[in-house]
Each structure stands twice: as structure tokens, then as C-alpha cells.
Tab-separated table of C-alpha atoms in Angstrom:
chain	number	residue	atom	x	y	z
A	1	MET	CA	-10.197	28.363	7.988
A	2	ALA	CA	-8.524	25.066	8.914
A	3	ARG	CA	-9.802	21.529	8.417
A	4	ALA	CA	-9.380	18.478	10.673
A	5	PHE	CA	-8.954	14.805	9.830
A	6	LEU	CA	-9.531	12.278	12.604
A	7	PHE	CA	-8.558	8.702	11.784
A	8	VAL	CA	-9.303	5.856	14.206
A	9	LEU	CA	-7.212	2.715	13.730
A	10	ASP	CA	-9.818	0.503	15.339
A	11	SER	CA	-8.278	-1.449	18.269
A	12	PHE	CA	-4.676	-0.217	17.824
A	13	GLY	CA	-3.793	-0.012	21.510
A	14	ILE	CA	-0.265	0.668	22.725
A	15	GLY	CA	-0.466	-1.001	26.154
A	16	GLY	CA	-0.298	0.348	29.648
A	17	GLY	CA	-3.945	1.084	30.475
A	18	PRO	CA	-3.861	2.342	34.111
A	19	ASP	CA	-7.003	0.369	35.012
A	20	ALA	CA	-6.242	-2.668	32.833
A	21	ALA	CA	-6.240	-5.019	35.845
A	22	GLU	CA	-9.899	-4.177	36.542
A	23	PHE	CA	-10.742	-5.524	33.075
A	24	GLY	CA	-8.501	-8.599	33.299
A	25	ASP	CA	-6.089	-7.047	30.796
A	26	LEU	CA	-3.005	-6.247	32.846
A	27	GLY	CA	-0.076	-6.745	30.477
A	28	ALA	CA	-2.080	-6.510	27.241
A	29	ASP	CA	-0.219	-4.493	24.601
A	30	THR	CA	-1.451	-4.644	21.008
A	31	LEU	CA	1.489	-2.833	19.396
A	32	GLY	CA	4.097	-4.195	21.774
A	33	HIS	CA	3.145	-7.831	21.373
A	34	ILE	CA	2.747	-7.603	17.594
A	35	SER	CA	6.229	-6.075	17.331
A	36	GLU	CA	7.613	-8.739	19.676
A	37	PHE	CA	6.143	-11.560	17.596
A	38	CYS	CA	7.418	-9.954	14.390
A	39	ALA	CA	10.927	-9.549	15.808
A	40	ALA	CA	10.967	-13.235	16.767
A	41	GLY	CA	9.840	-14.339	13.308
A	42	ALA	CA	6.523	-15.543	14.725
A	43	ALA	CA	4.508	-13.263	12.416
A	44	ASP	CA	6.140	-14.300	9.140
A	45	ARG	CA	3.655	-15.528	6.565
A	46	ALA	CA	4.573	-16.480	3.021
A	47	GLY	CA	3.162	-14.028	0.508
A	48	LEU	CA	2.008	-11.627	3.229
A	49	ARG	CA	4.893	-10.237	5.281
A	50	GLN	CA	8.282	-11.077	6.784
A	51	GLY	CA	10.617	-9.832	9.486
A	52	PRO	CA	10.409	-7.087	12.137
A	53	LEU	CA	7.384	-4.802	12.196
A	54	SER	CA	8.116	-1.833	9.925
A	55	LEU	CA	6.062	1.347	10.413
A	56	PRO	CA	8.466	4.107	9.326
A	57	ASN	CA	5.863	6.813	8.777
A	58	MET	CA	3.971	6.391	12.040
A	59	SER	CA	7.303	5.962	13.837
A	60	ALA	CA	8.454	9.293	12.401
A	61	LEU	CA	5.230	10.812	13.763
A	62	GLY	CA	6.084	9.593	17.262
A	63	LEU	CA	4.336	6.221	17.530
A	64	LEU	CA	7.221	4.503	19.303
A	65	HIS	CA	7.693	7.411	21.687
A	66	ALA	CA	3.958	7.323	22.432
A	67	ALA	CA	4.282	3.611	23.188
A	68	ARG	CA	7.170	4.321	25.538
A	69	ALA	CA	5.030	6.950	27.295
A	70	ALA	CA	2.318	4.299	27.748
A	71	THR	CA	4.480	1.354	28.816
A	72	GLY	CA	7.909	2.680	29.752
A	73	ALA	CA	9.730	0.987	26.855
A	74	PHE	CA	10.001	1.144	23.082
A	75	PRO	CA	8.333	-1.764	21.237
A	76	ARG	CA	10.806	-4.576	20.731
A	77	GLY	CA	12.474	-4.991	17.343
A	78	MET	CA	11.323	-1.710	15.811
A	79	THR	CA	13.670	0.989	14.529
A	80	VAL	CA	13.482	4.149	16.639
A	81	PRO	CA	13.821	7.220	14.390
A	82	SER	CA	16.449	9.831	15.131
A	83	ARG	CA	13.924	12.615	14.594
A	84	VAL	CA	10.187	12.818	15.255
A	85	PHE	CA	7.686	15.125	13.565
A	86	GLY	CA	4.399	16.325	15.024
A	87	VAL	CA	2.723	16.201	18.417
A	88	HIS	CA	2.742	12.721	19.917
A	89	GLY	CA	1.711	10.940	23.089
A	90	ALA	CA	-0.778	8.487	24.570
A	91	ALA	CA	-4.273	8.736	26.030
A	92	SER	CA	-6.119	6.712	28.657
A	93	GLU	CA	-9.822	5.882	28.573
A	94	ILE	CA	-12.120	6.835	31.436
A	95	SER	CA	-15.347	5.359	30.045
A	96	ARG	CA	-16.629	2.322	31.905
A	97	GLY	CA	-16.486	0.030	28.881
A	98	LYS	CA	-13.779	-0.992	26.427
A	99	ASP	CA	-16.171	-1.223	23.495
A	100	THR	CA	-16.391	0.622	20.191
A	101	PRO	CA	-19.146	3.155	21.085
A	102	SER	CA	-17.523	4.042	24.413
A	103	GLY	CA	-14.160	4.662	22.780
A	104	HIS	CA	-15.533	6.699	19.880
A	105	TRP	CA	-17.922	8.751	21.993
A	106	GLU	CA	-15.100	9.594	24.390
A	107	ILE	CA	-12.869	10.547	21.450
A	108	ALA	CA	-15.681	12.911	20.425
A	109	GLY	CA	-15.710	14.498	23.877
A	110	THR	CA	-18.384	12.406	25.623
A	111	PRO	CA	-17.116	9.696	28.010
A	112	VAL	CA	-19.525	6.924	28.983
A	113	ASN	CA	-20.173	7.205	32.719
A	114	PHE	CA	-22.858	4.516	32.912
A	115	ASP	CA	-22.713	0.733	32.805
A	116	TRP	CA	-23.745	-1.046	29.626
A	117	GLY	CA	-26.071	-4.014	29.762
A	118	TYR	CA	-24.633	-7.430	28.908
A	119	PHE	CA	-26.072	-10.853	28.189
A	120	PRO	CA	-25.244	-13.929	30.293
A	121	SER	CA	-22.115	-15.846	29.284
A	122	GLU	CA	-23.473	-19.187	30.533
A	123	GLY	CA	-26.596	-20.909	29.244
A	124	ASP	CA	-28.967	-19.030	26.965
A	125	ALA	CA	-27.774	-15.518	26.188
A	126	PHE	CA	-31.324	-14.282	25.500
A	127	ASP	CA	-34.248	-15.101	27.772
A	128	GLN	CA	-37.329	-16.842	26.466
A	129	GLU	CA	-39.535	-13.757	26.743
A	130	LEU	CA	-37.186	-11.754	24.510
A	131	VAL	CA	-36.886	-14.588	21.992
A	132	GLU	CA	-40.665	-15.008	21.788
A	133	SER	CA	-41.116	-11.248	21.355
A	134	ILE	CA	-38.606	-11.194	18.505
A	135	CYS	CA	-40.193	-14.142	16.742
A	136	ALA	CA	-43.686	-12.696	17.070
A	137	ALA	CA	-42.739	-9.179	15.989
A	138	ALA	CA	-40.522	-10.236	13.089
A	139	GLY	CA	-42.433	-13.291	11.904
A	140	VAL	CA	-39.524	-15.726	12.149
A	141	PRO	CA	-40.009	-19.372	13.210
A	142	GLY	CA	-37.331	-19.220	15.898
A	143	ILE	CA	-33.686	-18.342	16.341
A	144	LEU	CA	-30.428	-20.283	16.221
A	145	GLY	CA	-27.400	-19.806	18.416
A	146	ASN	CA	-28.583	-17.891	21.480
A	147	CYS	CA	-25.084	-17.854	22.950
A	148	HIS	CA	-21.733	-16.105	23.153
A	149	ALA	CA	-19.813	-16.852	19.967
A	150	SER	CA	-17.313	-15.762	17.367
A	151	GLY	CA	-19.170	-14.505	14.311
A	152	THR	CA	-17.206	-16.494	11.757
A	153	GLU	CA	-17.357	-19.657	13.852
A	154	ILE	CA	-21.101	-19.569	14.480
A	155	ILE	CA	-21.886	-18.865	10.816
A	156	ALA	CA	-19.756	-21.836	9.775
A	157	ARG	CA	-21.480	-24.007	12.383
A	158	LEU	CA	-25.095	-22.931	11.867
A	159	GLY	CA	-25.187	-21.432	8.376
A	160	LEU	CA	-26.633	-24.480	6.657
A	161	GLU	CA	-29.321	-24.944	9.298
A	162	HIS	CA	-30.158	-21.257	8.967
A	163	ILE	CA	-30.643	-21.624	5.186
A	164	ARG	CA	-32.767	-24.750	5.682
A	165	THR	CA	-35.009	-23.412	8.462
A	166	GLY	CA	-35.095	-19.664	7.868
A	167	LYS	CA	-34.189	-19.055	11.507
A	168	PRO	CA	-31.741	-16.152	11.990
A	169	ILE	CA	-28.504	-16.791	13.876
A	170	CYS	CA	-28.511	-14.682	17.046
A	171	TYR	CA	-25.498	-14.372	19.320
A	172	THR	CA	-23.567	-11.970	21.518
A	173	SER	CA	-20.065	-11.410	22.873
A	174	SER	CA	-18.403	-9.831	25.875
A	175	ASP	CA	-19.411	-6.467	24.371
A	176	SER	CA	-22.863	-4.991	24.884
A	177	VAL	CA	-24.228	-6.328	21.586
A	178	PHE	CA	-27.021	-8.387	20.068
A	179	GLN	CA	-25.743	-9.749	16.740
A	180	ILE	CA	-27.871	-11.258	13.989
A	181	ALA	CA	-26.350	-13.207	11.104
A	182	ALA	CA	-28.444	-14.105	8.063
A	183	HIS	CA	-27.844	-15.088	4.457
A	184	GLU	CA	-28.171	-12.158	2.053
A	185	VAL	CA	-29.930	-14.275	-0.599
A	186	HIS	CA	-31.911	-16.916	1.295
A	187	PHE	CA	-33.023	-14.669	4.137
A	188	GLY	CA	-32.619	-11.344	2.341
A	189	LEU	CA	-30.610	-8.279	3.267
A	190	ASP	CA	-33.594	-5.967	3.602
A	191	ARG	CA	-35.360	-8.489	5.812
A	192	LEU	CA	-32.263	-8.788	8.021
A	193	LEU	CA	-32.057	-5.014	8.434
A	194	GLU	CA	-35.754	-4.809	9.329
A	195	LEU	CA	-35.304	-7.641	11.841
A	196	SER	CA	-32.387	-5.769	13.396
A	197	LYS	CA	-34.478	-2.611	13.738
A	198	THR	CA	-37.203	-4.687	15.408
A	199	VAL	CA	-34.733	-6.145	17.909
A	200	ARG	CA	-33.350	-2.667	18.595
A	201	ALA	CA	-36.843	-1.393	19.401
A	202	LEU	CA	-37.618	-4.383	21.642
A	203	LEU	CA	-34.377	-3.982	23.571
A	204	ASP	CA	-35.013	-0.277	24.048
A	205	GLU	CA	-38.393	-1.086	25.635
A	206	ARG	CA	-36.912	-3.460	28.213
A	207	PRO	CA	-35.975	-2.215	31.698
A	208	GLY	CA	-32.447	-2.570	32.976
A	209	GLY	CA	-29.045	-1.994	31.414
A	210	ARG	CA	-28.618	-0.495	27.983
A	211	ILE	CA	-27.560	-2.766	25.137
A	212	GLY	CA	-25.153	-0.700	23.074
A	213	ARG	CA	-25.633	-2.118	19.599
A	214	VAL	CA	-27.720	-4.465	17.493
A	215	ILE	CA	-25.477	-5.581	14.631
A	216	ALA	CA	-26.784	-7.021	11.363
A	217	ARG	CA	-24.214	-9.501	10.002
A	218	PRO	CA	-25.143	-10.558	6.450
A	219	PHE	CA	-23.211	-13.376	4.797
A	220	VAL	CA	-23.092	-15.298	1.533
A	221	GLY	CA	-21.888	-18.740	0.448
A	222	TYR	CA	-23.301	-22.250	0.415
A	223	SER	CA	-21.062	-24.325	2.678
A	224	PRO	CA	-19.169	-23.878	5.959
A	225	GLU	CA	-15.990	-23.483	3.921
A	226	SER	CA	-17.424	-20.805	1.627
A	227	PHE	CA	-19.562	-18.786	4.051
A	228	GLU	CA	-18.280	-15.220	4.122
A	229	ARG	CA	-19.590	-12.079	5.796
A	230	THR	CA	-20.261	-9.225	3.393
A	231	GLY	CA	-19.640	-5.512	3.645
A	232	ASN	CA	-23.338	-4.764	4.194
A	233	ARG	CA	-23.057	-4.904	7.968
A	234	ARG	CA	-25.192	-2.349	9.790
A	235	ASP	CA	-24.993	-1.280	13.434
A	236	TYR	CA	-28.056	0.034	15.265
A	237	ALA	CA	-26.649	1.870	18.268
A	238	VAL	CA	-28.185	3.776	21.134
A	239	PRO	CA	-27.400	7.488	20.785
A	240	PRO	CA	-24.684	9.137	22.911
A	241	PRO	CA	-25.978	10.349	26.297
A	242	GLU	CA	-25.172	14.007	25.591
A	243	PRO	CA	-24.077	16.146	22.628
A	244	THR	CA	-20.729	15.162	21.133
A	245	LEU	CA	-18.200	17.117	19.109
A	246	LEU	CA	-20.159	16.049	16.020
A	247	ASP	CA	-23.347	17.656	17.343
A	248	ARG	CA	-21.513	20.842	18.274
A	249	MET	CA	-19.977	21.052	14.823
A	250	THR	CA	-23.324	20.544	13.113
A	251	GLU	CA	-24.929	23.184	15.315
A	252	GLY	CA	-22.108	25.523	14.310
A	253	GLY	CA	-22.853	25.066	10.634
A	254	ARG	CA	-19.878	22.815	9.933
A	255	THR	CA	-19.925	19.530	8.039
A	256	VAL	CA	-18.863	16.233	9.584
A	257	HIS	CA	-17.838	13.755	6.890
A	258	ALA	CA	-18.274	10.251	8.356
A	259	VAL	CA	-16.339	7.526	6.548
A	260	GLY	CA	-16.930	3.842	7.300
A	261	LYS	CA	-18.989	2.889	10.356
A	262	ILE	CA	-18.737	6.273	12.106
A	263	GLY	CA	-22.350	7.100	11.244
A	264	ASP	CA	-23.636	3.883	12.803
A	265	ILE	CA	-21.542	4.320	15.958
A	266	PHE	CA	-23.058	7.752	16.628
A	267	ALA	CA	-26.606	6.648	15.702
A	268	HIS	CA	-26.253	9.113	12.802
A	269	ARG	CA	-26.326	12.091	15.179
A	270	GLY	CA	-24.266	15.060	14.025
A	271	ILE	CA	-23.368	13.486	10.680
A	272	GLY	CA	-23.326	15.747	7.632
A	273	LYS	CA	-22.145	13.454	4.853
A	274	LEU	CA	-21.794	9.682	4.993
A	275	THR	CA	-19.390	7.604	2.899
A	276	LYS	CA	-19.404	3.813	3.111
A	277	ALA	CA	-16.556	1.511	2.108
A	278	ASN	CA	-15.469	-2.023	2.959
A	279	GLY	CA	-11.946	-2.885	4.066
A	280	ASN	CA	-9.066	-0.703	5.156
A	281	MET	CA	-7.685	0.072	1.714
A	282	ALA	CA	-11.119	0.928	0.312
A	283	LEU	CA	-11.672	3.111	3.373
A	284	PHE	CA	-8.321	4.780	2.708
A	285	ASP	CA	-9.313	5.458	-0.911
A	286	ALA	CA	-12.666	6.848	0.206
A	287	THR	CA	-10.994	9.060	2.800
A	288	LEU	CA	-8.629	10.545	0.233
A	289	ALA	CA	-11.589	11.358	-1.997
A	290	VAL	CA	-13.473	12.985	0.893
A	291	MET	CA	-10.378	15.031	1.754
A	292	ASP	CA	-10.675	16.621	-1.684
A	293	GLU	CA	-14.306	17.545	-0.941
A	294	ALA	CA	-13.836	18.840	2.617
A	295	GLN	CA	-14.247	22.582	2.983
A	296	PRO	CA	-12.608	24.933	5.491
A	297	GLY	CA	-13.983	24.217	8.965
A	298	ASP	CA	-14.983	20.619	8.144
A	299	LEU	CA	-14.087	17.408	9.980
A	300	VAL	CA	-13.377	14.116	8.187
A	301	PHE	CA	-13.818	11.237	10.669
A	302	THR	CA	-12.822	7.727	9.510
A	303	ASN	CA	-12.830	4.360	11.262
A	304	PHE	CA	-10.410	1.780	9.826
A	305	VAL	CA	-12.232	-1.326	10.983
A	306	ASP	CA	-10.091	-4.200	9.682
A	307	PHE	CA	-7.497	-3.989	12.445
A	308	ASP	CA	-10.182	-4.989	14.938
A	309	MET	CA	-12.695	-7.025	12.955
A	310	MET	CA	-10.364	-9.018	10.710
A	311	TYR	CA	-7.246	-9.411	12.841
A	312	GLY	CA	-7.639	-8.417	16.490
A	313	HIS	CA	-10.735	-10.474	17.293
A	314	ARG	CA	-9.435	-13.345	15.172
A	315	ARG	CA	-6.092	-13.267	17.005
A	316	ASP	CA	-4.226	-13.028	13.705
A	317	VAL	CA	-0.865	-11.449	14.563
A	318	ALA	CA	0.602	-11.681	11.058
A	319	GLY	CA	-2.557	-10.258	9.492
A	320	TYR	CA	-2.647	-7.378	11.979
A	321	ALA	CA	1.035	-6.605	11.340
A	322	ALA	CA	0.546	-6.651	7.563
A	323	ALA	CA	-2.491	-4.368	7.851
A	324	LEU	CA	-0.515	-1.874	9.943
A	325	GLU	CA	2.317	-1.895	7.414
A	326	ALA	CA	-0.101	-1.392	4.513
A	327	PHE	CA	-1.740	1.549	6.291
A	328	ASP	CA	1.634	3.073	7.132
A	329	ARG	CA	2.822	2.915	3.516
A	330	ARG	CA	-0.114	5.047	2.407
A	331	LEU	CA	0.217	7.857	4.962
A	332	PRO	CA	2.268	10.062	2.599
A	333	GLU	CA	-0.829	10.204	0.369
A	334	VAL	CA	-2.665	11.933	3.220
A	335	ASP	CA	0.193	14.337	3.815
A	336	ARG	CA	0.212	15.416	0.186
A	337	LYS	CA	-3.436	16.501	0.391
A	338	LEU	CA	-3.020	18.761	3.434
A	339	LYS	CA	-3.433	22.514	3.167
A	340	GLN	CA	-2.053	25.216	5.435
A	341	GLY	CA	-3.812	25.048	8.798
A	342	ASP	CA	-4.994	21.415	8.439
A	343	ILE	CA	-4.342	18.839	11.135
A	344	VAL	CA	-4.497	15.047	11.110
A	345	ILE	CA	-4.924	13.015	14.303
A	346	LEU	CA	-4.241	9.270	14.291
A	347	THR	CA	-5.602	7.408	17.287
A	348	ALA	CA	-7.581	4.309	18.375
A	349	ASP	CA	-10.710	3.506	20.389
A	350	HIS	CA	-9.414	0.608	22.544
A	351	GLY	CA	-7.012	-2.312	22.203
A	352	CYS	CA	-7.500	-5.794	20.797
A	353	ASP	CA	-4.211	-7.543	21.481
A	354	PRO	CA	-4.081	-10.500	19.046
A	355	THR	CA	-1.781	-12.398	21.423
A	356	TRP	CA	-4.130	-12.054	24.405
A	357	ARG	CA	-6.398	-14.749	25.813
A	358	GLY	CA	-9.928	-14.924	24.448
A	359	THR	CA	-11.179	-12.778	21.581
A	360	ASP	CA	-12.279	-9.643	23.432
A	361	HIS	CA	-11.048	-6.055	23.265
A	362	THR	CA	-8.257	-5.152	25.664
A	363	ARG	CA	-8.109	-2.138	27.995
A	364	GLU	CA	-5.132	-0.101	26.770
A	365	ARG	CA	-3.907	3.379	26.165
A	366	VAL	CA	-4.088	4.592	22.573
A	367	PRO	CA	-1.666	6.617	20.455
A	368	LEU	CA	-2.108	10.326	19.798
A	369	LEU	CA	-0.241	11.319	16.654
A	370	CYS	CA	-1.037	14.823	15.409
A	371	PHE	CA	0.588	16.362	12.355
A	372	GLY	CA	0.045	18.932	9.649
A	373	PRO	CA	1.600	22.066	8.150
A	374	GLY	CA	2.968	24.195	10.966
A	375	ILE	CA	2.641	21.507	13.685
A	376	ARG	CA	5.879	21.294	15.646
A	377	SER	CA	7.273	18.152	17.242
A	378	ARG	CA	6.347	17.808	20.896
A	379	LEU	CA	5.837	14.908	23.304
A	380	ILE	CA	2.631	15.345	25.313
A	381	GLU	CA	3.149	12.252	27.490
A	382	THR	CA	-0.150	10.673	28.645
A	383	ARG	CA	-3.553	12.337	28.573
A	384	ARG	CA	-6.094	11.216	31.168
A	385	THR	CA	-9.024	10.917	28.726
A	386	PHE	CA	-9.704	10.349	25.044
A	387	ALA	CA	-11.965	13.429	25.283
A	388	ASP	CA	-8.852	15.579	24.874
A	389	ILE	CA	-8.827	14.452	21.233
A	390	GLY	CA	-12.267	15.867	20.507
A	391	GLU	CA	-11.471	19.073	22.375
A	392	THR	CA	-8.291	19.468	20.345
A	393	VAL	CA	-10.325	19.258	17.143
A	394	ALA	CA	-12.907	21.668	18.569
A	395	ARG	CA	-10.334	24.264	19.492
A	396	HIS	CA	-8.521	23.912	16.178
A	397	LEU	CA	-11.760	24.475	14.250
A	398	GLY	CA	-13.114	27.209	16.513
A	399	ILE	CA	-15.947	25.137	17.989
A	400	PRO	CA	-17.158	25.886	21.550
A	401	PRO	CA	-15.513	23.565	24.098
A	402	GLY	CA	-17.217	20.645	25.794
A	403	PRO	CA	-17.081	19.816	29.516
A	404	HIS	CA	-14.926	16.690	29.605
A	405	GLY	CA	-11.526	17.301	28.028
A	406	ARG	CA	-9.011	19.925	27.011
A	407	SER	CA	-6.990	20.553	23.865
A	408	PHE	CA	-3.420	19.273	23.753
A	409	LEU	CA	-2.384	21.851	21.121
């Protein structure tokens, strides 16, 4: 029996989202703009990377042809291979949000057809009643922040006051999130996680729109210059609105190996084995180890978070380019572990164009690169929904189909 490996390069959009204008993202193109900056020398950084964007392995799997299917043109400055291996194309998102849960749930066969709840962008993000409920339930003297903010910026700005007062730093973004930053030593990691669970419960009791995630953001350090978020982040998400591919696999007696933040994104529904790691290369190492453990019929599902968290949101073009190149160099290690009948699918959950205005995700198509022993090269153009990815995995592994997509194999 075959195995499947589904790897999400978090935020690696390839432009051309058909409804991008509705999200204010018309013209956003994560891959295209990174390659353009690299070709112009605008992403050179001493000791990190130089020159045009070089992704020979993903290009050989059809990445550039997928980008052309999404946008009508090859990314500027990249070498187009003379031969392409594997099934390749692009997919559009039909979920109403451009956030992490929406993208991942749709990949797993369950598009989000409802509107998320969001906090106001002007004035206080959280109303006084909610703040008072949090303080009373969690026993904290108050909160800091209460606004839209970048996580690294608000920790640098309020970290010292947080240590002095014991008040957690609470903030949001254009995503449907309530984020809580606290010092691992002075506030305590366990206390932060309990506070986050409390906030999750309070939000779930409130009428109105759903808030997708409560995110615990622990940090360490003792000055604005040394404050640094740790790898002990935890997301408390609402569960998907209906069974996903992961649930169907579990019901069928298969094992879903979740690597990275996949477990948190799916509220730990349908997860068989969970493996945590911090940073793309550690996640890659962990994935290779899990590949050795995976049995026939299993799915290994990994999220490579750094593209989004470290480089997309921080609008770091050079860092994003270097991370892509580092990931690409290691792909042959995956190929060497494949057995007859295995497939690997490389994709993304949304865009996060590091050249775009603001720090939000961008509404883009994502790449579909599918390879493995016996997979023949074929361009599949553009799929109308990410759900086709989950249905491809389902069909490959002999899992009953879901209602929202269809296999591209």
C-alpha cells in the first residue's frame, strides 16, 4: 500500500489569485516578486545569499510552469528547465479567508464557507467586557497592548513593562486571532498556556463571529534588543466545521503523522502522531525521521512555518529567498526515502508577498508539485480549489472521497 507526504511551504504563493482584488491584493506575487528582487540584486545579503533566485529542484518539478499557469509568465531571472518531472500546476482558494486555518482546512478537503470574526483595527482591539472577563478568570492585573501589532515590535515595545507589571501583552492582526505574548521565565510558560486556554473558552462563549485562533507567544530576554520569541508557541484553534481528510483517514484506521503546527491548526482532530520542531531545517530533519516510521497507507503532513512567520510577515525578501533555496537543496533527501507507490505533494496555504504593503497574508494561487516513483510529468493548469489536494491524497491512499474536491491524478 502507498504512502503520502504532504508538505506545506507556509505562505509560498505564486501570484494570480482570481479574487485577489476583493482582498486588496491584486498584483501580489510571492514567488514572482522575490525572484524579481533577486534578479535585480535587491535581495543580496552578505553571508546569506547572492544573485538570482536558484531553486533547481522545485523548478525541475514544475514550479516555474505552475507560476506561469497562475500568472501567465515565468518568474523573472530564474532558469527554466528543459525538462520537468512530476505533475505540476496551481490551485486557487475558495475559502472566505486568506488565513492559515482556512488554507490548511481547504487543503484537507474542507473549505471555509463562513466568515471569521475579526477585532477592530482602530482604537481598542478588545472591548472592556472581554478584558475584564479575562483578568477575572485568569487572575492577571490587566493587559498591555490591546491593539493591532507586529509580534516582534510589540514585544520590543512592551516587554519590559510586562516583566515589571505581570500584565500579559495582548494583540491581534488582520487575521482572526487573539495573540498573547508573555515571558517564559517571569510570567511562566505553563501560566501562559493556561491563560490562552481561558481566553479560548471565553471567546467561544461570546456571540457573533468566530475567532479562529488564540496564539500563545512566549519569549525570553531582558531588553528590547534581546527579546526573542521561543519555539514553545501554541495555537488554540476552533475545530474544522466538518470532517477533514485527517478525520476520514483516522476513521479508516490510517495514521496521520502531523509535523510542526499541523496538530494545532486542526485542533488536534484526526491526528495520529504528533512531532514538534522549531525552524524549517529542524522541521525538515523531523520530517525525514517520520518518513522512516510511516507505514503503508499513512500520511505525513508537515507545515514549514518559517517562510511565513520569519520572512513573509517581516517583509524580509532576502531571508525568504535564502529559506527557499535552503529548502530546495534538501529535496533530494526526501526523494531518496521514497518507496514504490509513494507520492509527495508540495504546496502552500496562502501567499505572504514580502514586497507587498503591510504585513498581512496575500490572496494568491499556490503551487501543486506532485512527484514520486511512477508519477509522470503532466501540467494540470489551475485547479479551482485547494480541496483537490486532499482528494488526491484520499484517492491515492484508498480513502473515501469528500464532497468538495476531486483528485488531479
